[in-house]
PDB file of C-alpha atoms in Angstrom:
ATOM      1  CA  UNK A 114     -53.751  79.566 -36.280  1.00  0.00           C
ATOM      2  CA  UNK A 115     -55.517  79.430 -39.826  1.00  0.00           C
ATOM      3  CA  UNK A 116     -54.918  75.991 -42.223  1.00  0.00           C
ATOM      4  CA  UNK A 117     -52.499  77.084 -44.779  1.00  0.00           C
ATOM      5  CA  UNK A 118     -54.845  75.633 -47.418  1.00  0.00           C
ATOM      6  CA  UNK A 119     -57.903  76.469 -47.244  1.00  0.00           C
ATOM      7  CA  UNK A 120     -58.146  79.295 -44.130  1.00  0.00           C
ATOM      8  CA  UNK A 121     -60.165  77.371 -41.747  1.00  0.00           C
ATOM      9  CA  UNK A 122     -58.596  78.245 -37.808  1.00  0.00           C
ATOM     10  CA  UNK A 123     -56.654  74.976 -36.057  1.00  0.00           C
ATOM     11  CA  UNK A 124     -56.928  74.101 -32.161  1.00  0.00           C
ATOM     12  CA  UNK A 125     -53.991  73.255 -31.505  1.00  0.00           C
ATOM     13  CA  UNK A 126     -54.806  71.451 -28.343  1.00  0.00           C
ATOM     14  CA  UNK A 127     -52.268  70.525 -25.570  1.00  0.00           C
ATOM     15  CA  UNK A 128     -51.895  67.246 -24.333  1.00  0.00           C
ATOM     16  CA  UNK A 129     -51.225  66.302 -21.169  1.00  0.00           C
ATOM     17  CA  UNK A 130     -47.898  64.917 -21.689  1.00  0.00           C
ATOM     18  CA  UNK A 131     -46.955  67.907 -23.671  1.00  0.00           C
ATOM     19  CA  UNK A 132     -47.674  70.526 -20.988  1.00  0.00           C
ATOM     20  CA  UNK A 133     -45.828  68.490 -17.420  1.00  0.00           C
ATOM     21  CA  UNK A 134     -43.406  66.341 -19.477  1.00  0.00           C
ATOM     22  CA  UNK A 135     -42.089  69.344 -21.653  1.00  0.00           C
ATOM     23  CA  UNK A 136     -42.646  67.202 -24.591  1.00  0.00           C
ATOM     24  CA  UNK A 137     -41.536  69.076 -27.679  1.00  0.00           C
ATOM     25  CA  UNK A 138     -44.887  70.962 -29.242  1.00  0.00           C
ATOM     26  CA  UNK A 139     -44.850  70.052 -33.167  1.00  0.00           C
ATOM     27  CA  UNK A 140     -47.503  73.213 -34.731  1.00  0.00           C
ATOM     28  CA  UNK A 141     -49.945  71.876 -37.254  1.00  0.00           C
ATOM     29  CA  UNK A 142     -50.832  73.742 -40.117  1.00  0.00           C
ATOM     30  CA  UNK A 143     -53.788  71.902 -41.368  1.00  0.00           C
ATOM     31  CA  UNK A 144     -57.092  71.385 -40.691  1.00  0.00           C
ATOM     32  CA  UNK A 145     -59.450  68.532 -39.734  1.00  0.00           C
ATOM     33  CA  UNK A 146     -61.501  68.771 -42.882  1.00  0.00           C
ATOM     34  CA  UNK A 147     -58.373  69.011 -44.977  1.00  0.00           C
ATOM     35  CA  UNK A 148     -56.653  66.416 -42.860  1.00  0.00           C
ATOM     36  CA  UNK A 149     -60.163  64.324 -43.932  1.00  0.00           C
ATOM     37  CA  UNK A 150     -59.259  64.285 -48.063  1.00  0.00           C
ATOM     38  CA  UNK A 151     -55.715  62.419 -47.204  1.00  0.00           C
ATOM     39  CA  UNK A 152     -55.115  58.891 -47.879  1.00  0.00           C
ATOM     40  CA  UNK A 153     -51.946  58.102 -44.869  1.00  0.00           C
ATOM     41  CA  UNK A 154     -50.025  54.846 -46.237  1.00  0.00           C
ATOM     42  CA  UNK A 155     -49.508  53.566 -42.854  1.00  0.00           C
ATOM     43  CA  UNK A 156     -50.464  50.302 -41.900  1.00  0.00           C
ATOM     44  CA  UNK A 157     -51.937  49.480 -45.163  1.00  0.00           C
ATOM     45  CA  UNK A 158     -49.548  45.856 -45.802  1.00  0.00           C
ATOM     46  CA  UNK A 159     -47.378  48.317 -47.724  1.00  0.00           C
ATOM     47  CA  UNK A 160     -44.717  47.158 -50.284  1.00  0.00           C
ATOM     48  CA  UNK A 161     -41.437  46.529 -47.789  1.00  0.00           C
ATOM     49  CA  UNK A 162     -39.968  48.509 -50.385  1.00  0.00           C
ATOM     50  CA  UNK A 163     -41.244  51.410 -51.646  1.00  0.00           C
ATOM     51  CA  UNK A 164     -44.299  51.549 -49.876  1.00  0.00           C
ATOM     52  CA  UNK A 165     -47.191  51.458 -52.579  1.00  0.00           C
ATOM     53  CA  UNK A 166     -50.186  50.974 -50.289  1.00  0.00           C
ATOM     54  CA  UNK A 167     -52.207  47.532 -50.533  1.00  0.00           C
ATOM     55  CA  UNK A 168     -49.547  45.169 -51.595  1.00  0.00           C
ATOM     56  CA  UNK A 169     -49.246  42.187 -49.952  1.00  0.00           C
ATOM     57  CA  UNK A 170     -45.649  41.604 -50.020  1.00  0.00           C
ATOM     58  CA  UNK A 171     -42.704  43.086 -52.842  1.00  0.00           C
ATOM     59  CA  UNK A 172     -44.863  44.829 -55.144  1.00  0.00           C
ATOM     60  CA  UNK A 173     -44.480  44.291 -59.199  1.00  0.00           C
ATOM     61  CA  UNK A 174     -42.836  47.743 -59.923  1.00  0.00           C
ATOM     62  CA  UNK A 175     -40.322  46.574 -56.778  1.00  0.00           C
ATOM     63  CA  UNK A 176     -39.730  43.380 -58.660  1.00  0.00           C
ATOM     64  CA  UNK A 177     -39.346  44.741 -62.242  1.00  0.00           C
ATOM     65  CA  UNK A 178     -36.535  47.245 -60.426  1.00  0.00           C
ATOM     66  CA  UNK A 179     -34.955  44.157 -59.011  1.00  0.00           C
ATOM     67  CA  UNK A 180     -34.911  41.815 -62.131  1.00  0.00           C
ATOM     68  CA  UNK A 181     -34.398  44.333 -64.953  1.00  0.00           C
ATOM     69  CA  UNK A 182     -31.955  46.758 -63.250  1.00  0.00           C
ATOM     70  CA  UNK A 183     -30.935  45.159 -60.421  1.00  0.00           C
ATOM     71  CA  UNK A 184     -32.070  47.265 -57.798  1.00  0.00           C
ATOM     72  CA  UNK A 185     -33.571  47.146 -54.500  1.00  0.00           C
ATOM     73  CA  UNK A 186     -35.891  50.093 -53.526  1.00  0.00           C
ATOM     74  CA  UNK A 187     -35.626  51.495 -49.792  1.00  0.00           C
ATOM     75  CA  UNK A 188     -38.916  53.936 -49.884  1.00  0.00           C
ATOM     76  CA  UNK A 189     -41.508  55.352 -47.711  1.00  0.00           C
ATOM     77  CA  UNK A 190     -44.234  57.847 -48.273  1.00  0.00           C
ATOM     78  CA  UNK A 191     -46.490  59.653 -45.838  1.00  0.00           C
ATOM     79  CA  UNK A 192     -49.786  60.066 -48.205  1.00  0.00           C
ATOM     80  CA  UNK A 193     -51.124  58.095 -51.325  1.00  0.00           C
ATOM     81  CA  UNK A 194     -51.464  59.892 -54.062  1.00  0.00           C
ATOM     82  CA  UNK A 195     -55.081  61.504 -54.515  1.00  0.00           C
ATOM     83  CA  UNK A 196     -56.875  64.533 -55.996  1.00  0.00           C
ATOM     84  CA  UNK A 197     -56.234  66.519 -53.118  1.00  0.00           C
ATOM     85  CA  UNK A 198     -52.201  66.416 -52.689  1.00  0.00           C
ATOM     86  CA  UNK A 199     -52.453  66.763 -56.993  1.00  0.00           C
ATOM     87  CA  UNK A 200     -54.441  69.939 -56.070  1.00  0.00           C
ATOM     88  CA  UNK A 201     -51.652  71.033 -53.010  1.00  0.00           C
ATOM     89  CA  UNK A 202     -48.679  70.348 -55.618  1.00  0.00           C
ATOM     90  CA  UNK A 203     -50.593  72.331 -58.429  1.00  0.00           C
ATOM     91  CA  UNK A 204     -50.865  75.019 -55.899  1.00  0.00           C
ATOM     92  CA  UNK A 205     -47.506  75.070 -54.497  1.00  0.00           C
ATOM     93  CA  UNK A 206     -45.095  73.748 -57.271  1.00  0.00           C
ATOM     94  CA  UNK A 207     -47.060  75.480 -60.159  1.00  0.00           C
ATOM     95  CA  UNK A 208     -48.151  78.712 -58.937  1.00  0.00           C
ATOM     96  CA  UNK A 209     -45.307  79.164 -56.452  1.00  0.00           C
ATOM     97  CA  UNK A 210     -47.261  79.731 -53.440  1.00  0.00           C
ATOM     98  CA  UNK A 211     -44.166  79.052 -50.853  1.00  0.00           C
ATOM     99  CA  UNK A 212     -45.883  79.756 -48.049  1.00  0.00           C
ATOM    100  CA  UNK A 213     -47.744  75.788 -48.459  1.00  0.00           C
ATOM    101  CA  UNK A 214     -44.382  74.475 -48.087  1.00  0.00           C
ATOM    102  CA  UNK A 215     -45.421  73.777 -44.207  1.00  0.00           C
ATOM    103  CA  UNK A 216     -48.719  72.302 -44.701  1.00  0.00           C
ATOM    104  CA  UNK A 217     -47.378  69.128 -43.845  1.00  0.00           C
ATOM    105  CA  UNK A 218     -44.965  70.193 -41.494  1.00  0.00           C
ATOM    106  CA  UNK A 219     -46.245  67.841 -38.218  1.00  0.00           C
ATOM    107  CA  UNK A 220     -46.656  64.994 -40.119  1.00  0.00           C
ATOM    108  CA  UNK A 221     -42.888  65.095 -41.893  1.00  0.00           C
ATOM    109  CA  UNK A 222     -41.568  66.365 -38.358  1.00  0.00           C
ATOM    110  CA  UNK A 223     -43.300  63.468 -36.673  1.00  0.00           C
ATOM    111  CA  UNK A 224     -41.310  60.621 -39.159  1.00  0.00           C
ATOM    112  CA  UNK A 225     -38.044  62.415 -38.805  1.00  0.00           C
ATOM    113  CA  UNK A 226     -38.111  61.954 -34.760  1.00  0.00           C
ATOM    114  CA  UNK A 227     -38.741  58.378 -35.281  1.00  0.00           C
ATOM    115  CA  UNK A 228     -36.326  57.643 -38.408  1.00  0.00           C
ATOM    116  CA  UNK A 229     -32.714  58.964 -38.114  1.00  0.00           C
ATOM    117  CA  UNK A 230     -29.789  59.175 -41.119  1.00  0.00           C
ATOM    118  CA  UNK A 231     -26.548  60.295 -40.696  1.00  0.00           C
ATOM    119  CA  UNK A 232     -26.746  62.532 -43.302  1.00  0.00           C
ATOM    120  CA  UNK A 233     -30.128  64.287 -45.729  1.00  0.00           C
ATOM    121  CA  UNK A 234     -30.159  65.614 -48.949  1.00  0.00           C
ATOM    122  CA  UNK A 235     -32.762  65.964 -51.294  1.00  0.00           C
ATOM    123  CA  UNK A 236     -33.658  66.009 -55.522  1.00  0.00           C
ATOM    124  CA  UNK A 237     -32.744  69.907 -56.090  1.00  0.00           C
ATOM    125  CA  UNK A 238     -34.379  71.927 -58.475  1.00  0.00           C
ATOM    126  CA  UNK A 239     -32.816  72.086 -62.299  1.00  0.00           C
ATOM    127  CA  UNK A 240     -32.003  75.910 -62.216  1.00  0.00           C
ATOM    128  CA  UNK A 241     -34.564  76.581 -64.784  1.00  0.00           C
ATOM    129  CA  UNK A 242     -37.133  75.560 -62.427  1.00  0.00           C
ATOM    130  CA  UNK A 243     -35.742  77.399 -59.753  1.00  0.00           C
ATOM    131  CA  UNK A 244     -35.529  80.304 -61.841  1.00  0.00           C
ATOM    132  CA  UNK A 245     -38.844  80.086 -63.164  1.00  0.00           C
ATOM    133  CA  UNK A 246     -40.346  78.998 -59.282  1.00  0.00           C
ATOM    134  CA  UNK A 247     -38.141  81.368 -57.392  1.00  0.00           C
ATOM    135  CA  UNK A 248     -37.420  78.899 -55.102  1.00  0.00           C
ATOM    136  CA  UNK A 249     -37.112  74.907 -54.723  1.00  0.00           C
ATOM    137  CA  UNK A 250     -39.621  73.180 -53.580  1.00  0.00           C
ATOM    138  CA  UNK A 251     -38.286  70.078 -52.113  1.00  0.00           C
ATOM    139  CA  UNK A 252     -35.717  71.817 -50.424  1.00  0.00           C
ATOM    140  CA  UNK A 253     -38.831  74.025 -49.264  1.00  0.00           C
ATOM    141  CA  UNK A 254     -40.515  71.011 -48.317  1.00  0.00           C
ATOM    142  CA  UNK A 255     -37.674  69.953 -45.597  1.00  0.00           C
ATOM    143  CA  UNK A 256     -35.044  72.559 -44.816  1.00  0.00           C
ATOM    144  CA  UNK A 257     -37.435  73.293 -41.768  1.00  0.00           C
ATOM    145  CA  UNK A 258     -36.957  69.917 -40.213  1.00  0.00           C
ATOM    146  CA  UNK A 259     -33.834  68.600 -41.641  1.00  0.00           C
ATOM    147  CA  UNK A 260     -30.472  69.569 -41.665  1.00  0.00           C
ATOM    148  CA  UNK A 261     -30.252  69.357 -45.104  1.00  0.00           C
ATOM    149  CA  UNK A 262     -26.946  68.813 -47.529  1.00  0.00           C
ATOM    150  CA  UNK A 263     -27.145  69.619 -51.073  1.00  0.00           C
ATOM    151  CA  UNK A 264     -25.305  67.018 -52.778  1.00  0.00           C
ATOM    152  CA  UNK A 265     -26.834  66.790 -55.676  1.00  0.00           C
ATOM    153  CA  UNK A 266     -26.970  69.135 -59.046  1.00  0.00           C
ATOM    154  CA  UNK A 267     -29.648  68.451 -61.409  1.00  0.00           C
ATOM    155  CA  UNK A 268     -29.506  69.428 -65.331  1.00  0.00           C
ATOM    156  CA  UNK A 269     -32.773  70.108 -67.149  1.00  0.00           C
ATOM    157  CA  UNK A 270     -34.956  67.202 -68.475  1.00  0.00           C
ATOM    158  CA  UNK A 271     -36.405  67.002 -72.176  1.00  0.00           C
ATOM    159  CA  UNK A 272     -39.489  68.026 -70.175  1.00  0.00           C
ATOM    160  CA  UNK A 273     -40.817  68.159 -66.862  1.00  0.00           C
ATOM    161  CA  UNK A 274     -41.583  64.192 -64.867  1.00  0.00           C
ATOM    162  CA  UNK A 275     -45.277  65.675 -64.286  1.00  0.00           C
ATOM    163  CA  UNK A 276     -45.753  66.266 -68.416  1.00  0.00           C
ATOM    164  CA  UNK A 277     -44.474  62.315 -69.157  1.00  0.00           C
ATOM    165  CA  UNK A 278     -46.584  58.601 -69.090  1.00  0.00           C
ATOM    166  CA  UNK A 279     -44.904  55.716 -67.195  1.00  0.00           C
ATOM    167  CA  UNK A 280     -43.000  54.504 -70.289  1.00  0.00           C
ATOM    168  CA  UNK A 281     -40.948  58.361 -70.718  1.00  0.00           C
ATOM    169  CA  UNK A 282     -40.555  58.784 -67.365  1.00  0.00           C
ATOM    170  CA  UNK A 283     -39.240  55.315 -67.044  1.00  0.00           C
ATOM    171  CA  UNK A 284     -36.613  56.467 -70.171  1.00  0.00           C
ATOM    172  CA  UNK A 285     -35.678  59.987 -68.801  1.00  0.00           C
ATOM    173  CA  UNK A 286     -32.011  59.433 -68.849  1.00  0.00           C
ATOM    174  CA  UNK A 287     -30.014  60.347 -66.364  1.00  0.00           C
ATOM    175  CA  UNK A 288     -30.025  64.097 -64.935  1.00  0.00           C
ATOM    176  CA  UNK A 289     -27.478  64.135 -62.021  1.00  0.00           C
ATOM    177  CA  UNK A 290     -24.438  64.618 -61.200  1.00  0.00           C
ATOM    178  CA  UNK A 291     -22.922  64.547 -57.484  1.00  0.00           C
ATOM    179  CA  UNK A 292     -21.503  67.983 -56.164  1.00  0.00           C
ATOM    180  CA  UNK A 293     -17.616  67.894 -54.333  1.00  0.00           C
ATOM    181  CA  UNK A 294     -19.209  67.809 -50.838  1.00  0.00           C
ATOM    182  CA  UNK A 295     -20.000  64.431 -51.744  1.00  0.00           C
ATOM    183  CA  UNK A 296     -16.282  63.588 -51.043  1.00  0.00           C
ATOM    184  CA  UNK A 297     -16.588  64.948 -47.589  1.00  0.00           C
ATOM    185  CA  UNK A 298     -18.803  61.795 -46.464  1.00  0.00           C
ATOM    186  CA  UNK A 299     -17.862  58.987 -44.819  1.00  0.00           C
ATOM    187  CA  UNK A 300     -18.990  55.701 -47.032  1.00  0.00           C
ATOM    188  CA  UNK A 301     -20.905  53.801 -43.791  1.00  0.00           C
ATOM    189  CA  UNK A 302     -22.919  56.724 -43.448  1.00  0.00           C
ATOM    190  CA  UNK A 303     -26.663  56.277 -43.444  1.00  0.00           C
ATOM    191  CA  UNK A 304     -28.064  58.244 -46.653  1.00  0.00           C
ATOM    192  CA  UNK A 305     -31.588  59.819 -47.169  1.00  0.00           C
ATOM    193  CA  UNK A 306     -32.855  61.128 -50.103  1.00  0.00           C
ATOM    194  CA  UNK A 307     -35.804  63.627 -49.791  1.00  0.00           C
ATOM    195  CA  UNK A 308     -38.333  63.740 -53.221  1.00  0.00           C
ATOM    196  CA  UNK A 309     -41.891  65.273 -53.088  1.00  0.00           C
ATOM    197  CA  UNK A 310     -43.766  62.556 -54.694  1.00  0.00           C
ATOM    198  CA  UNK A 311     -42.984  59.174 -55.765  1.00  0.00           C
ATOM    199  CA  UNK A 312     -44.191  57.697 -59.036  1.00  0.00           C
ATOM    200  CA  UNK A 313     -42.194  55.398 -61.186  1.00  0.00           C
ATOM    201  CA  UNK A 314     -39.310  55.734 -58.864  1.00  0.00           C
ATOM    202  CA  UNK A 315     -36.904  57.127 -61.784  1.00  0.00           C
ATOM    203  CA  UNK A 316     -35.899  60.036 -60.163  1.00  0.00           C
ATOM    204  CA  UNK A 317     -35.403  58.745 -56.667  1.00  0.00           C
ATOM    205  CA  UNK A 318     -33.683  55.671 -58.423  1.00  0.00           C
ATOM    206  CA  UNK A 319     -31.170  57.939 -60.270  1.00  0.00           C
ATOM    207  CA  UNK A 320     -30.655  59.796 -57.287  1.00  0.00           C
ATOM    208  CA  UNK A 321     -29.532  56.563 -55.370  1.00  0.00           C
ATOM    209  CA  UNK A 322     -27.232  55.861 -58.397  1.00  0.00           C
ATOM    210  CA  UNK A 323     -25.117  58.647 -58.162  1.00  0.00           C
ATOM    211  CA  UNK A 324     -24.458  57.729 -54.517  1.00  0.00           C
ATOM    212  CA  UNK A 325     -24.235  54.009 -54.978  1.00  0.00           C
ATOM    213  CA  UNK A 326     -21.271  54.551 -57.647  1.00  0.00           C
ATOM    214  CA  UNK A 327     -19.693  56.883 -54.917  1.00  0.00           C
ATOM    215  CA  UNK A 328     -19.149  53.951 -53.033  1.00  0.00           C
ATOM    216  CA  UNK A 329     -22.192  54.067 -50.425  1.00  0.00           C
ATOM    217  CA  UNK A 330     -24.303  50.793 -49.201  1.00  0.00           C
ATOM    218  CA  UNK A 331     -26.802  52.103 -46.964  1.00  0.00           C
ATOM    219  CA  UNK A 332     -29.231  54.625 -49.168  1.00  0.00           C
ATOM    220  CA  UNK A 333     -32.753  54.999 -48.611  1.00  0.00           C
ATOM    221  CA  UNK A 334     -35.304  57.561 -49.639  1.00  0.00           C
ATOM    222  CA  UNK A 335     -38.643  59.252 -48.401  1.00  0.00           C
ATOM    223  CA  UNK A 336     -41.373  61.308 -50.126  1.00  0.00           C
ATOM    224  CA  UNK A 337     -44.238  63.319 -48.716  1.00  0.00           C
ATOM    225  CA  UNK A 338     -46.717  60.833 -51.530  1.00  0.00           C
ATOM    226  CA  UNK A 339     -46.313  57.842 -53.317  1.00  0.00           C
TER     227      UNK A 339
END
């Protein structure tokens, strides 16, 4: 098997466990010396909220969501942001190549087995984006591990999160609306929200509005970076 990044082959070693316990074989799709540029969050006294690494305790973005808007983040993130998942995005969300839409596919696979929701959905594409893209790339992202539910519809922006400083993206009014399946759910089920990448929080925030004012408690989200 060949890294989906940069072409380098992948042992994909057995272990023990996985070969007499039938232990279920997660693939990996990147290599060691890609695996090397990543920054994991874990174990890095995260914010208990929305896991910006280094923190030491409820970070200041956590707070200035509590006391200016009154809410409470429930976040966590596989990777800190860096120049090389800016370089994977550029690749994958900009020039549409799909096919890097499993490069990560162990390490989401390997937090879904130990965190479980009653029901997933994720931020969808606007259609313009999908249109342009040819296909979404959060849902891209996921629909391999999750049983995903699109809830959510999403109407174009002034412009694109990736184009805006903190202070627009913290202004970007609101962009969704909830679909009819919504309805469907029952309001004590566990919620996820799935997002590529975590900034400001003003997507994922707006996300957890719509389901909030649909009458659901327990909502938390996940991204692949933060």
């Amino acid at each position: 098997m060949k890294c989906l990044n940069c072409g380098a082959e992948i042992n994909n070693n057995l272990k023990i466990s996985e070969i007499f316990f039938l232990k279920e074989i997660i693939p990996d799709y990147i290599c060691n010396l890609c695996r090397q540029q990543l920054s994991p969050l874990a174990n890095r006294n995260n914010c208990p909220r929305c896991f910006k690494p280094n923190s030491e305790g409820i970070c200041s973005d956590c707070l200035i969501w509590e006391q200016k808007y009154g809410k409470i983040n429930c976040h966590q993130a596989l990777f800190e942001y860096n120049q090389f998942i800016h370089s994977y995005f550029k690749l994958y969300k900009r020039y549409g190549d799909v096919l890097l839409a499993k490069l990560f596919y162990q390490d989401i696979k390997n937090w879904s087995l130990k965190n479980h929701f009653d029901v997933v959905t994720y931020v969808p594409a606007s259609q313009s984006h999908f249109e342009k893209r040819g296909f979404d790339p959060v849902y891209e992202l996921y629909a391999d591990i999750f049983d995903l539910k699109k809830l959510l519809f999403k109407i174009d922006a002034d412009k694109p999160q990736a184009q805006k400083n903190r202070l627009e993206r913290m202004q970007t009014p609101q962009t969704f609306f909830a679909l009819p399946e919504i309805n469907n759910l029952q309001k004590n089920q566990r919620i996820l929200i799935l997002d590529d990448i975590y900034t400001t929080g003003r997507t994922l925030m707006y996300a957890h509005d719509i389901f909030l004012s649909h009458g659901f408690k327990n909502i938390c989200t996940f991204s692949l970076s933060r």
